[in-house]
PDB file of C-alpha atoms in Angstrom:
ATOM      1  CA  MET E   1       0.000   0.000   0.000  1.00 97.00           C
ATOM      2  CA  LEU E   2       1.064   3.588  -0.715  1.00 98.00           C
ATOM      3  CA  HIS E   3       0.155   6.105   1.986  1.00 98.00           C
ATOM      4  CA  ILE E   4       0.043   9.741   0.860  1.00 98.00           C
ATOM      5  CA  VAL E   5       0.294  12.520   3.459  1.00 98.00           C
ATOM      6  CA  ASN E   6      -0.277  16.127   2.347  1.00 98.00           C
ATOM      7  CA  LYS E   7      -0.563  17.961   5.685  1.00 98.00           C
ATOM      8  CA  SER E   8       2.178  19.460   7.827  1.00 98.00           C
ATOM      9  CA  PRO E   9       3.021  17.312  10.876  1.00 98.00           C
ATOM     10  CA  THR E  10       2.993  20.440  13.064  1.00 98.00           C
ATOM     11  CA  ALA E  11      -0.496  21.497  11.865  1.00 98.00           C
ATOM     12  CA  ALA E  12      -2.407  18.199  11.597  1.00 98.00           C
ATOM     13  CA  ARG E  13      -2.374  14.642  12.957  1.00 97.00           C
ATOM     14  CA  SER E  14      -2.449  12.942   9.533  1.00 98.00           C
ATOM     15  CA  LEU E  15       1.133  11.676   9.627  1.00 98.00           C
ATOM     16  CA  GLU E  16       0.647  10.300  13.116  1.00 97.00           C
ATOM     17  CA  SER E  17      -2.504   8.376  12.118  1.00 98.00           C
ATOM     18  CA  CYS E  18      -0.849   7.194   8.917  1.00 98.00           C
ATOM     19  CA  LEU E  19       2.188   5.816  10.751  1.00 98.00           C
ATOM     20  CA  ARG E  20      -0.051   4.154  13.334  1.00 97.00           C
ATOM     21  CA  MET E  21      -1.829   2.209  10.568  1.00 97.00           C
ATOM     22  CA  ALA E  22       1.018   1.629   8.106  1.00 98.00           C
ATOM     23  CA  LEU E  23       2.312  -1.928   8.028  1.00 98.00           C
ATOM     24  CA  PRO E  24       5.898  -3.094   7.464  1.00 98.00           C
ATOM     25  CA  GLY E  25       6.835  -2.849   3.803  1.00 96.00           C
ATOM     26  CA  HIS E  26       4.345  -0.078   3.031  1.00 98.00           C
ATOM     27  CA  ALA E  27       5.453   3.166   1.386  1.00 98.00           C
ATOM     28  CA  VAL E  28       4.704   6.673   2.693  1.00 98.00           C
ATOM     29  CA  LEU E  29       4.817   9.552   0.218  1.00 98.00           C
ATOM     30  CA  LEU E  30       4.977  13.072   1.647  1.00 98.00           C
ATOM     31  CA  ILE E  31       3.577  15.782  -0.652  1.00 98.00           C
ATOM     32  CA  GLU E  32       2.428  19.435  -0.414  1.00 98.00           C
ATOM     33  CA  ASP E  33       2.689  20.646   3.219  1.00 98.00           C
ATOM     34  CA  GLY E  34       3.401  17.029   4.197  1.00 98.00           C
ATOM     35  CA  VAL E  35       7.013  17.456   3.052  1.00 98.00           C
ATOM     36  CA  TYR E  36       7.862  19.369   6.241  1.00 98.00           C
ATOM     37  CA  ALA E  37       7.860  15.947   7.948  1.00 98.00           C
ATOM     38  CA  ALA E  38      10.879  15.096   5.787  1.00 97.00           C
ATOM     39  CA  THR E  39      12.979  17.982   7.139  1.00 98.00           C
ATOM     40  CA  ALA E  40      15.721  17.823   9.764  1.00 98.00           C
ATOM     41  CA  GLY E  41      14.991  19.566  13.046  1.00 97.00           C
ATOM     42  CA  ASN E  42      11.210  19.356  12.712  1.00 98.00           C
ATOM     43  CA  SER E  43       9.536  18.103  15.888  1.00 97.00           C
ATOM     44  CA  SER E  44       8.321  15.088  13.883  1.00 97.00           C
ATOM     45  CA  GLU E  45      11.887  13.996  12.994  1.00 98.00           C
ATOM     46  CA  ALA E  46      12.158  11.345  15.737  1.00 97.00           C
ATOM     47  CA  GLN E  47       8.795   9.894  14.683  1.00 97.00           C
ATOM     48  CA  VAL E  48       9.895   9.640  11.047  1.00 98.00           C
ATOM     49  CA  ARG E  49      13.283   8.164  11.935  1.00 97.00           C
ATOM     50  CA  ALA E  50      11.630   5.567  14.169  1.00 97.00           C
ATOM     51  CA  ALA E  51       9.193   4.544  11.413  1.00 98.00           C
ATOM     52  CA  ALA E  52      11.874   4.468   8.702  1.00 96.00           C
ATOM     53  CA  GLY E  53      12.781   0.909   9.703  1.00 93.00           C
ATOM     54  CA  LYS E  54       9.214  -0.232   9.061  1.00 96.00           C
ATOM     55  CA  VAL E  55       8.049   1.798   6.064  1.00 98.00           C
ATOM     56  CA  LYS E  56       9.853   3.412   3.141  1.00 98.00           C
ATOM     57  CA  PHE E  57       9.599   7.209   3.015  1.00 98.00           C
ATOM     58  CA  PHE E  58       9.391   9.287  -0.155  1.00 98.00           C
ATOM     59  CA  ALA E  59       8.939  13.044  -0.516  1.00 98.00           C
ATOM     60  CA  LEU E  60       7.961  15.086  -3.557  1.00 98.00           C
ATOM     61  CA  LYS E  61      11.012  17.187  -4.428  1.00 98.00           C
ATOM     62  CA  PRO E  62       9.129  19.992  -6.225  1.00 98.00           C
ATOM     63  CA  ASP E  63       7.166  20.602  -2.994  1.00 98.00           C
ATOM     64  CA  LEU E  64      10.372  20.656  -0.897  1.00 98.00           C
ATOM     65  CA  GLU E  65      11.940  23.112  -3.348  1.00 98.00           C
ATOM     66  CA  ALA E  66       8.883  25.377  -3.346  1.00 98.00           C
ATOM     67  CA  ARG E  67       9.154  25.638   0.443  1.00 98.00           C
ATOM     68  CA  GLY E  68      12.917  26.219   0.509  1.00 98.00           C
ATOM     69  CA  MET E  69      13.440  22.939   2.364  1.00 98.00           C
ATOM     70  CA  THR E  70      15.453  20.793  -0.093  1.00 97.00           C
ATOM     71  CA  THR E  71      18.768  21.096   1.758  1.00 96.00           C
ATOM     72  CA  ARG E  72      17.089  20.042   5.008  1.00 97.00           C
ATOM     73  CA  ALA E  73      15.706  16.750   3.655  1.00 98.00           C
ATOM     74  CA  LEU E  74      16.316  13.740   5.932  1.00 98.00           C
ATOM     75  CA  ASP E  75      18.752  11.113   4.622  1.00 96.00           C
ATOM     76  CA  ASN E  76      16.247   8.265   5.021  1.00 96.00           C
ATOM     77  CA  VAL E  77      13.681   9.899   2.757  1.00 98.00           C
ATOM     78  CA  THR E  78      13.911   9.308  -1.011  1.00 98.00           C
ATOM     79  CA  LEU E  79      13.121  12.379  -3.124  1.00 98.00           C
ATOM     80  CA  VAL E  80      10.941  11.861  -6.205  1.00 98.00           C
ATOM     81  CA  ASP E  81       9.536  14.107  -8.948  1.00 98.00           C
ATOM     82  CA  TYR E  82       5.986  13.901 -10.369  1.00 98.00           C
ATOM     83  CA  GLY E  83       7.065  11.037 -12.640  1.00 98.00           C
ATOM     84  CA  GLY E  84       8.263   9.188  -9.540  1.00 98.00           C
ATOM     85  CA  PHE E  85       4.904   9.904  -7.881  1.00 98.00           C
ATOM     86  CA  VAL E  86       3.153   8.214 -10.822  1.00 98.00           C
ATOM     87  CA  ASP E  87       5.538   5.246 -10.596  1.00 98.00           C
ATOM     88  CA  LEU E  88       4.836   4.801  -6.871  1.00 98.00           C
ATOM     89  CA  VAL E  89       1.085   4.769  -7.471  1.00 98.00           C
ATOM     90  CA  ALA E  90       1.515   2.246 -10.282  1.00 97.00           C
ATOM     91  CA  GLU E  91       3.839   0.016  -8.229  1.00 97.00           C
ATOM     92  CA  HIS E  92       1.619  -0.216  -5.149  1.00 97.00           C
ATOM     93  CA  GLY E  93      -1.730  -1.943  -5.286  1.00 91.00           C
ATOM     94  CA  THR E  94      -3.729   0.589  -3.316  1.00 97.00           C
ATOM     95  CA  SER E  95      -3.155   4.250  -2.524  1.00 98.00           C
ATOM     96  CA  ASN E  96      -4.517   5.825   0.640  1.00 98.00           C
ATOM     97  CA  SER E  97      -4.598   9.607   1.014  1.00 98.00           C
ATOM     98  CA  TRP E  98      -4.515  10.778   4.641  1.00 98.00           C
ATOM     99  CA  LEU E  99      -6.169  14.153   4.006  1.00 97.00           C
TER     100      LEU E  99
ATOM    101  CA  MET U   1      -4.693  55.480  13.595  1.00 88.00           C
ATOM    102  CA  LYS U   2      -5.499  51.955  14.737  1.00 93.00           C
ATOM    103  CA  LYS U   3      -3.198  49.100  15.590  1.00 95.00           C
ATOM    104  CA  PHE U   4      -3.765  46.261  13.105  1.00 95.00           C
ATOM    105  CA  MET U   5      -2.175  42.857  13.624  1.00 97.00           C
ATOM    106  CA  PHE U   6      -2.064  40.073  11.046  1.00 98.00           C
ATOM    107  CA  ILE U   7      -1.423  36.630  12.510  1.00 98.00           C
ATOM    108  CA  ASN U   8      -0.030  34.132   9.993  1.00 98.00           C
ATOM    109  CA  ARG U   9      -0.176  30.510  11.140  1.00 98.00           C
ATOM    110  CA  LYS U  10      -0.153  28.446   7.939  1.00 98.00           C
ATOM    111  CA  ALA U  11       2.572  27.146   5.647  1.00 98.00           C
ATOM    112  CA  PRO U  12       2.742  28.644   2.127  1.00 98.00           C
ATOM    113  CA  TYR U  13       1.497  26.942  -1.093  1.00 98.00           C
ATOM    114  CA  GLY U  14      -0.415  24.065   0.576  1.00 98.00           C
ATOM    115  CA  THR U  15      -3.268  26.546   1.025  1.00 97.00           C
ATOM    116  CA  ILE U  16      -3.933  30.087  -0.234  1.00 97.00           C
ATOM    117  CA  TYR U  17      -3.978  31.731   3.232  1.00 98.00           C
ATOM    118  CA  ALA U  18      -0.347  32.935   3.230  1.00 98.00           C
ATOM    119  CA  LEU U  19      -0.663  34.700  -0.127  1.00 97.00           C
ATOM    120  CA  GLU U  20      -4.082  36.216   0.590  1.00 97.00           C
ATOM    121  CA  SER U  21      -2.907  37.508   3.975  1.00 97.00           C
ATOM    122  CA  LEU U  22      -0.021  39.264   2.266  1.00 96.00           C
ATOM    123  CA  GLU U  23      -2.437  40.916  -0.186  1.00 94.00           C
ATOM    124  CA  VAL U  24      -4.592  42.257   2.665  1.00 95.00           C
ATOM    125  CA  VAL U  25      -1.506  43.501   4.534  1.00 95.00           C
ATOM    126  CA  LEU U  26      -0.389  45.524   1.515  1.00 91.00           C
ATOM    127  CA  ILE U  27      -3.865  47.042   1.132  1.00 90.00           C
ATOM    128  CA  THR U  28      -4.092  47.918   4.842  1.00 88.00           C
ATOM    129  CA  ALA U  29      -0.681  49.582   4.675  1.00 86.00           C
ATOM    130  CA  THR U  30      -1.940  52.014   2.042  1.00 89.00           C
ATOM    131  CA  PHE U  31      -4.566  53.210   4.575  1.00 91.00           C
ATOM    132  CA  ASP U  32      -1.705  54.429   6.763  1.00 87.00           C
ATOM    133  CA  GLN U  33      -2.485  52.278   9.794  1.00 90.00           C
ATOM    134  CA  ASP U  34      -0.099  50.874  12.407  1.00 93.00           C
ATOM    135  CA  VAL U  35       0.444  47.398  10.937  1.00 95.00           C
ATOM    136  CA  SER U  36       2.163  44.464  12.654  1.00 97.00           C
ATOM    137  CA  LEU U  37       2.719  40.997  11.203  1.00 98.00           C
ATOM    138  CA  VAL U  38       3.067  37.924  13.368  1.00 98.00           C
ATOM    139  CA  PHE U  39       4.386  34.601  12.114  1.00 98.00           C
ATOM    140  CA  MET U  40       3.737  31.669  14.409  1.00 98.00           C
ATOM    141  CA  ASP U  41       3.116  27.903  14.184  1.00 98.00           C
ATOM    142  CA  ASP U  42       3.507  26.840  10.505  1.00 98.00           C
ATOM    143  CA  GLY U  43       3.313  30.533   9.543  1.00 98.00           C
ATOM    144  CA  VAL U  44       7.062  30.804  10.180  1.00 98.00           C
ATOM    145  CA  TYR U  45       7.552  28.661   7.059  1.00 98.00           C
ATOM    146  CA  GLU U  46       6.211  31.580   4.965  1.00 98.00           C
ATOM    147  CA  LEU U  47       9.501  33.394   5.583  1.00 98.00           C
ATOM    148  CA  ALA U  48      11.860  30.488   4.759  1.00 98.00           C
ATOM    149  CA  LYS U  49      14.749  31.422   2.480  1.00 98.00           C
ATOM    150  CA  GLY U  50      15.367  29.740  -0.879  1.00 98.00           C
ATOM    151  CA  GLN U  51      11.797  29.022  -2.060  1.00 98.00           C
ATOM    152  CA  GLN U  52      11.801  27.743  -5.672  1.00 98.00           C
ATOM    153  CA  THR U  53       8.300  27.084  -6.959  1.00 98.00           C
ATOM    154  CA  LYS U  54       8.930  26.530 -10.662  1.00 98.00           C
ATOM    155  CA  ASP U  55       8.257  22.777 -10.539  1.00 98.00           C
ATOM    156  CA  ILE U  56       4.890  23.039  -8.757  1.00 98.00           C
ATOM    157  CA  GLY U  57       3.645  25.625 -11.262  1.00 97.00           C
ATOM    158  CA  ILE U  58       2.740  28.231  -8.641  1.00 97.00           C
ATOM    159  CA  LYS U  59       4.137  31.766  -8.462  1.00 97.00           C
ATOM    160  CA  ASN U  60       6.821  32.232  -5.793  1.00 98.00           C
ATOM    161  CA  PHE U  61       5.437  35.137  -3.770  1.00 97.00           C
ATOM    162  CA  SER U  62       8.103  35.061  -1.045  1.00 97.00           C
ATOM    163  CA  PRO U  63      10.056  38.050  -2.524  1.00 97.00           C
ATOM    164  CA  SER U  64       7.007  40.208  -1.686  1.00 96.00           C
ATOM    165  CA  TYR U  65       7.893  39.953   2.016  1.00 97.00           C
ATOM    166  CA  ARG U  66      11.031  41.920   1.177  1.00 95.00           C
ATOM    167  CA  ALA U  67       8.865  44.643  -0.405  1.00 93.00           C
ATOM    168  CA  LEU U  68       6.898  45.227   2.819  1.00 95.00           C
ATOM    169  CA  GLU U  69       9.486  47.732   3.985  1.00 93.00           C
ATOM    170  CA  GLY U  70       8.630  49.886   0.950  1.00 92.00           C
ATOM    171  CA  TYR U  71       5.047  50.032   2.225  1.00 91.00           C
ATOM    172  CA  ASP U  72       6.299  51.092   5.681  1.00 92.00           C
ATOM    173  CA  VAL U  73       5.372  47.709   7.107  1.00 95.00           C
ATOM    174  CA  GLU U  74       8.397  47.133   9.296  1.00 94.00           C
ATOM    175  CA  LYS U  75       6.962  45.379  12.341  1.00 97.00           C
ATOM    176  CA  LEU U  76       7.509  41.682  11.686  1.00 98.00           C
ATOM    177  CA  TYR U  77       7.426  39.384  14.702  1.00 98.00           C
ATOM    178  CA  VAL U  78       8.267  35.687  14.796  1.00 98.00           C
ATOM    179  CA  ASP U  79       7.402  33.291  17.607  1.00 98.00           C
ATOM    180  CA  ALA U  80      10.587  31.749  19.052  1.00 98.00           C
ATOM    181  CA  ASP U  81       8.959  28.448  20.063  1.00 98.00           C
ATOM    182  CA  SER U  82       7.502  27.932  16.570  1.00 98.00           C
ATOM    183  CA  LEU U  83      10.928  28.376  14.971  1.00 98.00           C
ATOM    184  CA  LYS U  84      12.490  25.943  17.424  1.00 98.00           C
ATOM    185  CA  ALA U  85       9.856  23.229  16.837  1.00 98.00           C
ATOM    186  CA  ARG U  86      10.693  23.329  13.129  1.00 98.00           C
ATOM    187  CA  GLY U  87      14.489  23.285  13.457  1.00 98.00           C
ATOM    188  CA  LEU U  88      14.712  26.843  12.109  1.00 98.00           C
ATOM    189  CA  SER U  89      16.543  29.918  13.317  1.00 97.00           C
ATOM    190  CA  GLU U  90      16.445  33.605  12.444  1.00 97.00           C
ATOM    191  CA  LYS U  91      19.178  33.146   9.820  1.00 97.00           C
ATOM    192  CA  ASP U  92      16.894  30.796   7.830  1.00 98.00           C
ATOM    193  CA  LEU U  93      14.438  33.660   7.238  1.00 98.00           C
ATOM    194  CA  LEU U  94      14.424  35.926   4.186  1.00 97.00           C
ATOM    195  CA  VAL U  95      13.653  39.228   5.932  1.00 97.00           C
ATOM    196  CA  PRO U  96      14.777  40.881   9.170  1.00 97.00           C
ATOM    197  CA  VAL U  97      12.341  40.061  11.979  1.00 98.00           C
ATOM    198  CA  GLU U  98      12.078  40.404  15.723  1.00 98.00           C
ATOM    199  CA  VAL U  99      11.922  37.026  17.444  1.00 98.00           C
ATOM    200  CA  LEU U 100       9.702  37.131  20.529  1.00 98.00           C
ATOM    201  CA  GLU U 101       9.231  34.775  23.443  1.00 98.00           C
ATOM    202  CA  THR U 102       5.682  33.727  24.364  1.00 98.00           C
ATOM    203  CA  ALA U 103       5.066  36.360  27.073  1.00 98.00           C
ATOM    204  CA  GLN U 104       6.220  39.232  24.830  1.00 98.00           C
ATOM    205  CA  MET U 105       4.082  38.019  21.920  1.00 98.00           C
ATOM    206  CA  ALA U 106       0.992  37.610  24.114  1.00 98.00           C
ATOM    207  CA  GLU U 107       1.445  41.153  25.436  1.00 98.00           C
ATOM    208  CA  LEU U 108       1.785  42.554  21.897  1.00 98.00           C
ATOM    209  CA  MET U 109      -1.399  40.762  20.757  1.00 98.00           C
ATOM    210  CA  ALA U 110      -3.321  42.125  23.719  1.00 98.00           C
ATOM    211  CA  GLN U 111      -2.407  45.717  22.735  1.00 98.00           C
ATOM    212  CA  GLN U 112      -4.054  45.560  19.275  1.00 98.00           C
ATOM    213  CA  ASP U 113      -7.258  47.279  18.122  1.00 97.00           C
ATOM    214  CA  VAL U 114      -7.860  44.856  15.243  1.00 96.00           C
ATOM    215  CA  VAL U 115      -6.548  41.312  14.808  1.00 97.00           C
ATOM    216  CA  LEU U 116      -6.900  39.398  11.558  1.00 96.00           C
ATOM    217  CA  SER U 117      -5.954  35.742  11.526  1.00 97.00           C
ATOM    218  CA  PHE U 118      -4.902  33.687   8.529  1.00 97.00           C
TER     219      PHE U 118
END
């Protein structure tokens, strides 16, 4: 399953709920304001690092760039472009958007 | 003259609030009022340096914060705790601001005639 999170971890509980329900081997794609969860120093960093052993994290690079956050991206998050977003959706059976 | 405060609490681009707030600030400034801007919670992300929006197809409006000075809007306040929770410091911001601790910010808010929240 591909979990998609588009809300900031410091403004909504979407990431928290997503990580509570994500199973080992699932992928989590951070997009829009969700990309702040992929940045070093954010209060959600420990949560993301802890879950990185269980799920694979991706973040949409254009959204990180728009927010000036590219250089702060965590090392255990893979950056993808829109083409990569399409590939992730195609690769995983079901997508779940945590709006 | 009245004291107007704009409180910005949302990250840019994910929603339209940050941009629309900026538009209202610029309009208010032309009415020659005492305007203050507050950036707290995810609002501090509005001022992050190095925004490049080409690949999401949305106009990068962050340079407009630098133009505020030209409209005599010079009172920009940032909440210290909000910066800290996001791993940011004053040097990560694209305009000069005054970073305030909670008690100072609360006092400043309480002194306003009009508060608009975005």
